[in-house]
Amino acid sequence: MADLFEAAGLSPQAPSPLADRLRPQTLDEVVGQDHLLGPDGPIRRMAEAHRLASMILWGPPGTGKTTIARLLAKAAGYEFQQLSAVFSGVADLKKAFEQARVRRLAGQSTLLFVDEIHRFNRAQQDGFLPFVEEGIVTLVGATTENPSFELNGALLSRCQVFVLKRLDDAALEGLIDKAEAFEGRALPLEPDARTALTALADGDGRYLLTLAETLFNIGSAKPLSVKELGQVLQKRSPAYDKDREEHYNLISALHKSIRGSDPDAALYWLARMLAGGEDPLFIARRLIRAAAEDIGEADPLALVLANAAKDTYDFLGSPEGEIALAQLTVHLAAAPKSNAVYQAFGAAMKAAKETGSLGPPMHIRNAPTRLMKDLGYGKGYAYDHDQAEGFSGQDYFPDEMERQIFYRPKGEGAEARIKERLERWAALRKERS
């Protein structure tokens, strides 16, 4: 029966992509994952012991997940069977499990590799459990998404999760060297353009080799400059998914850079998010939160400016409105910091839940009717504006509750003056109690 190659008029010897031809043949040839495959790496130890545990390989595209799974099966003597969650369904899973069961009866172990495993729904993921528990298959799942969000807890409890790193510049440069040795010629690039090529790959080894193959095929007579490289290759969008984990990682990086008073880092993460297509109003909401949570009364205008920046973006749109977000980001990062209000509110909420429905003391209750006055509502209330220094020092907590101190100003920026006033009022309260 004709296969797809024959049907298309291609021979089995038709050239495969460069990335496939340069696929590592041993674990030693895999680059950029020494923390897993080095002499003391956990995956290396499994391979050398010929005893594999089920695992999830989590990492960005082009970091070697499929290759590692293939080489693990080869090193440990397991039969390699591959499925893609994108193209496979329940029938494919049942067939794979049955084939693995037959192999097991013959004394042959099976490594079942499932690419994009996070795309299986919860019920399909549950289908793996009995076969993994019985040892019929050793499951190796590959995913670009955070397993704790995308995979069932029951499945995760039966697998080790190994995190693959995006390839660094040294690893990418090593792949270029390997490609040049394989082709027997150098890439037609000036030194700066060679550096730009690795930047374009953004840590993705497979994508880097695809770009390199394009350059080899062009066969330029002279080395290309950075500008010429940009004209030949189309730059892809940064690795950023507004609905997935990176969305939250980058907004967290922006917030923590502001909290850490680093305007340069904060601007970088702001730019990364905007370059990745993030909704500027999502960013504006987090900046408003940072103004309230991390700056508070140290710079009361920060919250006003945060809302003004949001309104400015609403009015101008992109890209002009993004300047207001950048200005706000710098202001927040450079502002004095205090989370005293944030902490005080948290403590007050805790106390409110613990004390239930305690009523206000009688002297600060409203008394709009004669009956309420007769019951003592408002009796003994001291009008603070009529008191010495405009402060009565009365207790406003419920009678059944001891006075609490929730707000403890840090003394930064404008909050320093607040701290002085509160300390003065505390002293007066003590005198008049």
PDB file of N, CA, C and O in Angstrom, residues 77-82 95-113 135-138:
ATOM      1  N   GLY A  77      16.367   0.674  26.656  1.00  0.00           N
ATOM      2  CA  GLY A  77      15.903  -0.538  26.009  1.00  0.00           C
ATOM      3  C   GLY A  77      14.395  -0.683  25.987  1.00  0.00           C
ATOM      4  O   GLY A  77      13.874  -1.794  25.944  1.00  0.00           O
ATOM      5  N   TYR A  78      13.673   0.435  26.005  1.00  0.00           N
ATOM      6  CA  TYR A  78      12.212   0.412  25.963  1.00  0.00           C
ATOM      7  C   TYR A  78      11.744   0.583  24.507  1.00  0.00           C
ATOM      8  O   TYR A  78      12.414   1.224  23.691  1.00  0.00           O
ATOM      9  N   GLU A  79      10.591   0.047  24.205  1.00  0.00           N
ATOM     10  CA  GLU A  79       9.960   0.301  22.918  1.00  0.00           C
ATOM     11  C   GLU A  79       9.371   1.714  22.950  1.00  0.00           C
ATOM     12  O   GLU A  79       8.657   2.081  23.885  1.00  0.00           O
ATOM     13  N   PHE A  80       9.669   2.513  21.938  1.00  0.00           N
ATOM     14  CA  PHE A  80       9.187   3.888  21.882  1.00  0.00           C
ATOM     15  C   PHE A  80       7.897   3.952  21.078  1.00  0.00           C
ATOM     16  O   PHE A  80       7.842   3.511  19.925  1.00  0.00           O
ATOM     17  N   GLN A  81       6.854   4.468  21.682  1.00  0.00           N
ATOM     18  CA  GLN A  81       5.583   4.646  20.996  1.00  0.00           C
ATOM     19  C   GLN A  81       5.131   6.085  21.200  1.00  0.00           C
ATOM     20  O   GLN A  81       5.110   6.574  22.335  1.00  0.00           O
ATOM     21  N   GLN A  82       4.762   6.763  20.126  1.00  0.00           N
ATOM     22  CA  GLN A  82       4.460   8.189  20.191  1.00  0.00           C
ATOM     23  C   GLN A  82       3.024   8.483  19.783  1.00  0.00           C
ATOM     24  O   GLN A  82       2.504   7.926  18.827  1.00  0.00           O
ATOM     25  N   LYS A  95      -5.735   1.641  21.671  1.00  0.00           N
ATOM     26  CA  LYS A  95      -4.860   0.833  20.822  1.00  0.00           C
ATOM     27  C   LYS A  95      -3.436   0.830  21.350  1.00  0.00           C
ATOM     28  O   LYS A  95      -2.775  -0.226  21.409  1.00  0.00           O
ATOM     29  N   ALA A  96      -2.964   1.983  21.763  1.00  0.00           N
ATOM     30  CA  ALA A  96      -1.605   2.078  22.292  1.00  0.00           C
ATOM     31  C   ALA A  96      -1.454   1.266  23.571  1.00  0.00           C
ATOM     32  O   ALA A  96      -0.455   0.560  23.770  1.00  0.00           O
ATOM     33  N   PHE A  97      -2.455   1.343  24.456  1.00  0.00           N
ATOM     34  CA  PHE A  97      -2.388   0.591  25.709  1.00  0.00           C
ATOM     35  C   PHE A  97      -2.434  -0.919  25.444  1.00  0.00           C
ATOM     36  O   PHE A  97      -1.734  -1.692  26.112  1.00  0.00           O
ATOM     37  N   GLU A  98      -3.239  -1.348  24.495  1.00  0.00           N
ATOM     38  CA  GLU A  98      -3.334  -2.767  24.188  1.00  0.00           C
ATOM     39  C   GLU A  98      -2.018  -3.275  23.605  1.00  0.00           C
ATOM     40  O   GLU A  98      -1.554  -4.366  23.954  1.00  0.00           O
ATOM     41  N   GLN A  99      -1.405  -2.489  22.720  1.00  0.00           N
ATOM     42  CA  GLN A  99      -0.116  -2.890  22.158  1.00  0.00           C
ATOM     43  C   GLN A  99       0.951  -2.977  23.251  1.00  0.00           C
ATOM     44  O   GLN A  99       1.778  -3.894  23.253  1.00  0.00           O
ATOM     45  N   ALA A 100       0.902  -2.031  24.196  1.00  0.00           N
ATOM     46  CA  ALA A 100       1.865  -2.048  25.299  1.00  0.00           C
ATOM     47  C   ALA A 100       1.645  -3.261  26.196  1.00  0.00           C
ATOM     48  O   ALA A 100       2.595  -3.875  26.691  1.00  0.00           O
ATOM     49  N   ARG A 101       0.375  -3.638  26.377  1.00  0.00           N
ATOM     50  CA  ARG A 101       0.070  -4.812  27.208  1.00  0.00           C
ATOM     51  C   ARG A 101       0.642  -6.081  26.561  1.00  0.00           C
ATOM     52  O   ARG A 101       1.218  -6.935  27.244  1.00  0.00           O
ATOM     53  N   VAL A 102       0.493  -6.203  25.252  1.00  0.00           N
ATOM     54  CA  VAL A 102       1.029  -7.367  24.541  1.00  0.00           C
ATOM     55  C   VAL A 102       2.555  -7.411  24.661  1.00  0.00           C
ATOM     56  O   VAL A 102       3.142  -8.477  24.898  1.00  0.00           O
ATOM     57  N   ARG A 103       3.200  -6.251  24.511  1.00  0.00           N
ATOM     58  CA  ARG A 103       4.666  -6.208  24.640  1.00  0.00           C
ATOM     59  C   ARG A 103       5.093  -6.627  26.049  1.00  0.00           C
ATOM     60  O   ARG A 103       6.097  -7.313  26.225  1.00  0.00           O
ATOM     61  N   ARG A 104       4.334  -6.179  27.026  1.00  0.00           N
ATOM     62  CA  ARG A 104       4.711  -6.499  28.401  1.00  0.00           C
ATOM     63  C   ARG A 104       4.667  -7.995  28.639  1.00  0.00           C
ATOM     64  O   ARG A 104       5.517  -8.552  29.346  1.00  0.00           O
ATOM     65  N   LEU A 105       3.651  -8.650  28.087  1.00  0.00           N
ATOM     66  CA  LEU A 105       3.562 -10.105  28.224  1.00  0.00           C
ATOM     67  C   LEU A 105       4.758 -10.790  27.586  1.00  0.00           C
ATOM     68  O   LEU A 105       5.156 -11.897  27.994  1.00  0.00           O
ATOM     69  N   ALA A 106       5.347 -10.138  26.580  1.00  0.00           N
ATOM     70  CA  ALA A 106       6.531 -10.691  25.913  1.00  0.00           C
ATOM     71  C   ALA A 106       7.823 -10.233  26.580  1.00  0.00           C
ATOM     72  O   ALA A 106       8.919 -10.504  26.065  1.00  0.00           O
ATOM     73  N   GLY A 107       7.702  -9.478  27.699  1.00  0.00           N
ATOM     74  CA  GLY A 107       8.885  -9.031  28.424  1.00  0.00           C
ATOM     75  C   GLY A 107       9.486  -7.742  27.920  1.00  0.00           C
ATOM     76  O   GLY A 107      10.620  -7.399  28.277  1.00  0.00           O
ATOM     77  N   GLN A 108       8.735  -6.986  27.107  1.00  0.00           N
ATOM     78  CA  GLN A 108       9.243  -5.742  26.542  1.00  0.00           C
ATOM     79  C   GLN A 108       8.520  -4.542  27.171  1.00  0.00           C
ATOM     80  O   GLN A 108       7.289  -4.481  27.171  1.00  0.00           O
ATOM     81  N   SER A 109       9.294  -3.597  27.724  1.00  0.00           N
ATOM     82  CA  SER A 109       8.709  -2.395  28.311  1.00  0.00           C
ATOM     83  C   SER A 109       8.403  -1.366  27.229  1.00  0.00           C
ATOM     84  O   SER A 109       9.060  -1.329  26.185  1.00  0.00           O
ATOM     85  N   THR A 110       7.409  -0.516  27.483  1.00  0.00           N
ATOM     86  CA  THR A 110       6.999   0.504  26.511  1.00  0.00           C
ATOM     87  C   THR A 110       7.106   1.888  27.114  1.00  0.00           C
ATOM     88  O   THR A 110       6.601   2.138  28.221  1.00  0.00           O
ATOM     89  N   LEU A 111       7.757   2.783  26.404  1.00  0.00           N
ATOM     90  CA  LEU A 111       7.739   4.197  26.745  1.00  0.00           C
ATOM     91  C   LEU A 111       6.711   4.858  25.821  1.00  0.00           C
ATOM     92  O   LEU A 111       6.902   4.911  24.606  1.00  0.00           O
ATOM     93  N   LEU A 112       5.616   5.315  26.408  1.00  0.00           N
ATOM     94  CA  LEU A 112       4.577   5.986  25.636  1.00  0.00           C
ATOM     95  C   LEU A 112       4.801   7.484  25.740  1.00  0.00           C
ATOM     96  O   LEU A 112       4.636   8.082  26.803  1.00  0.00           O
ATOM     97  N   PHE A 113       5.190   8.086  24.618  1.00  0.00           N
ATOM     98  CA  PHE A 113       5.435   9.521  24.586  1.00  0.00           C
ATOM     99  C   PHE A 113       4.195  10.223  24.044  1.00  0.00           C
ATOM    100  O   PHE A 113       3.711   9.909  22.960  1.00  0.00           O
ATOM    101  N   GLY A 135       2.107  -0.327  35.411  1.00  0.00           N
ATOM    102  CA  GLY A 135       3.388  -0.444  34.744  1.00  0.00           C
ATOM    103  C   GLY A 135       3.289  -0.945  33.308  1.00  0.00           C
ATOM    104  O   GLY A 135       4.296  -1.362  32.732  1.00  0.00           O
ATOM    105  N   ILE A 136       2.084  -0.912  32.751  1.00  0.00           N
ATOM    106  CA  ILE A 136       1.922  -1.339  31.355  1.00  0.00           C
ATOM    107  C   ILE A 136       2.644  -0.375  30.424  1.00  0.00           C
ATOM    108  O   ILE A 136       3.229  -0.786  29.421  1.00  0.00           O
ATOM    109  N   VAL A 137       2.603   0.924  30.771  1.00  0.00           N
ATOM    110  CA  VAL A 137       3.376   1.921  30.022  1.00  0.00           C
ATOM    111  C   VAL A 137       4.143   2.785  31.007  1.00  0.00           C
ATOM    112  O   VAL A 137       3.720   2.975  32.157  1.00  0.00           O
ATOM    113  N   THR A 138       5.278   3.272  30.558  1.00  0.00           N
ATOM    114  CA  THR A 138       5.962   4.359  31.234  1.00  0.00           C
ATOM    115  C   THR A 138       5.621   5.611  30.439  1.00  0.00           C
ATOM    116  O   THR A 138       5.975   5.726  29.264  1.00  0.00           O
TER     117      THR A 138
END
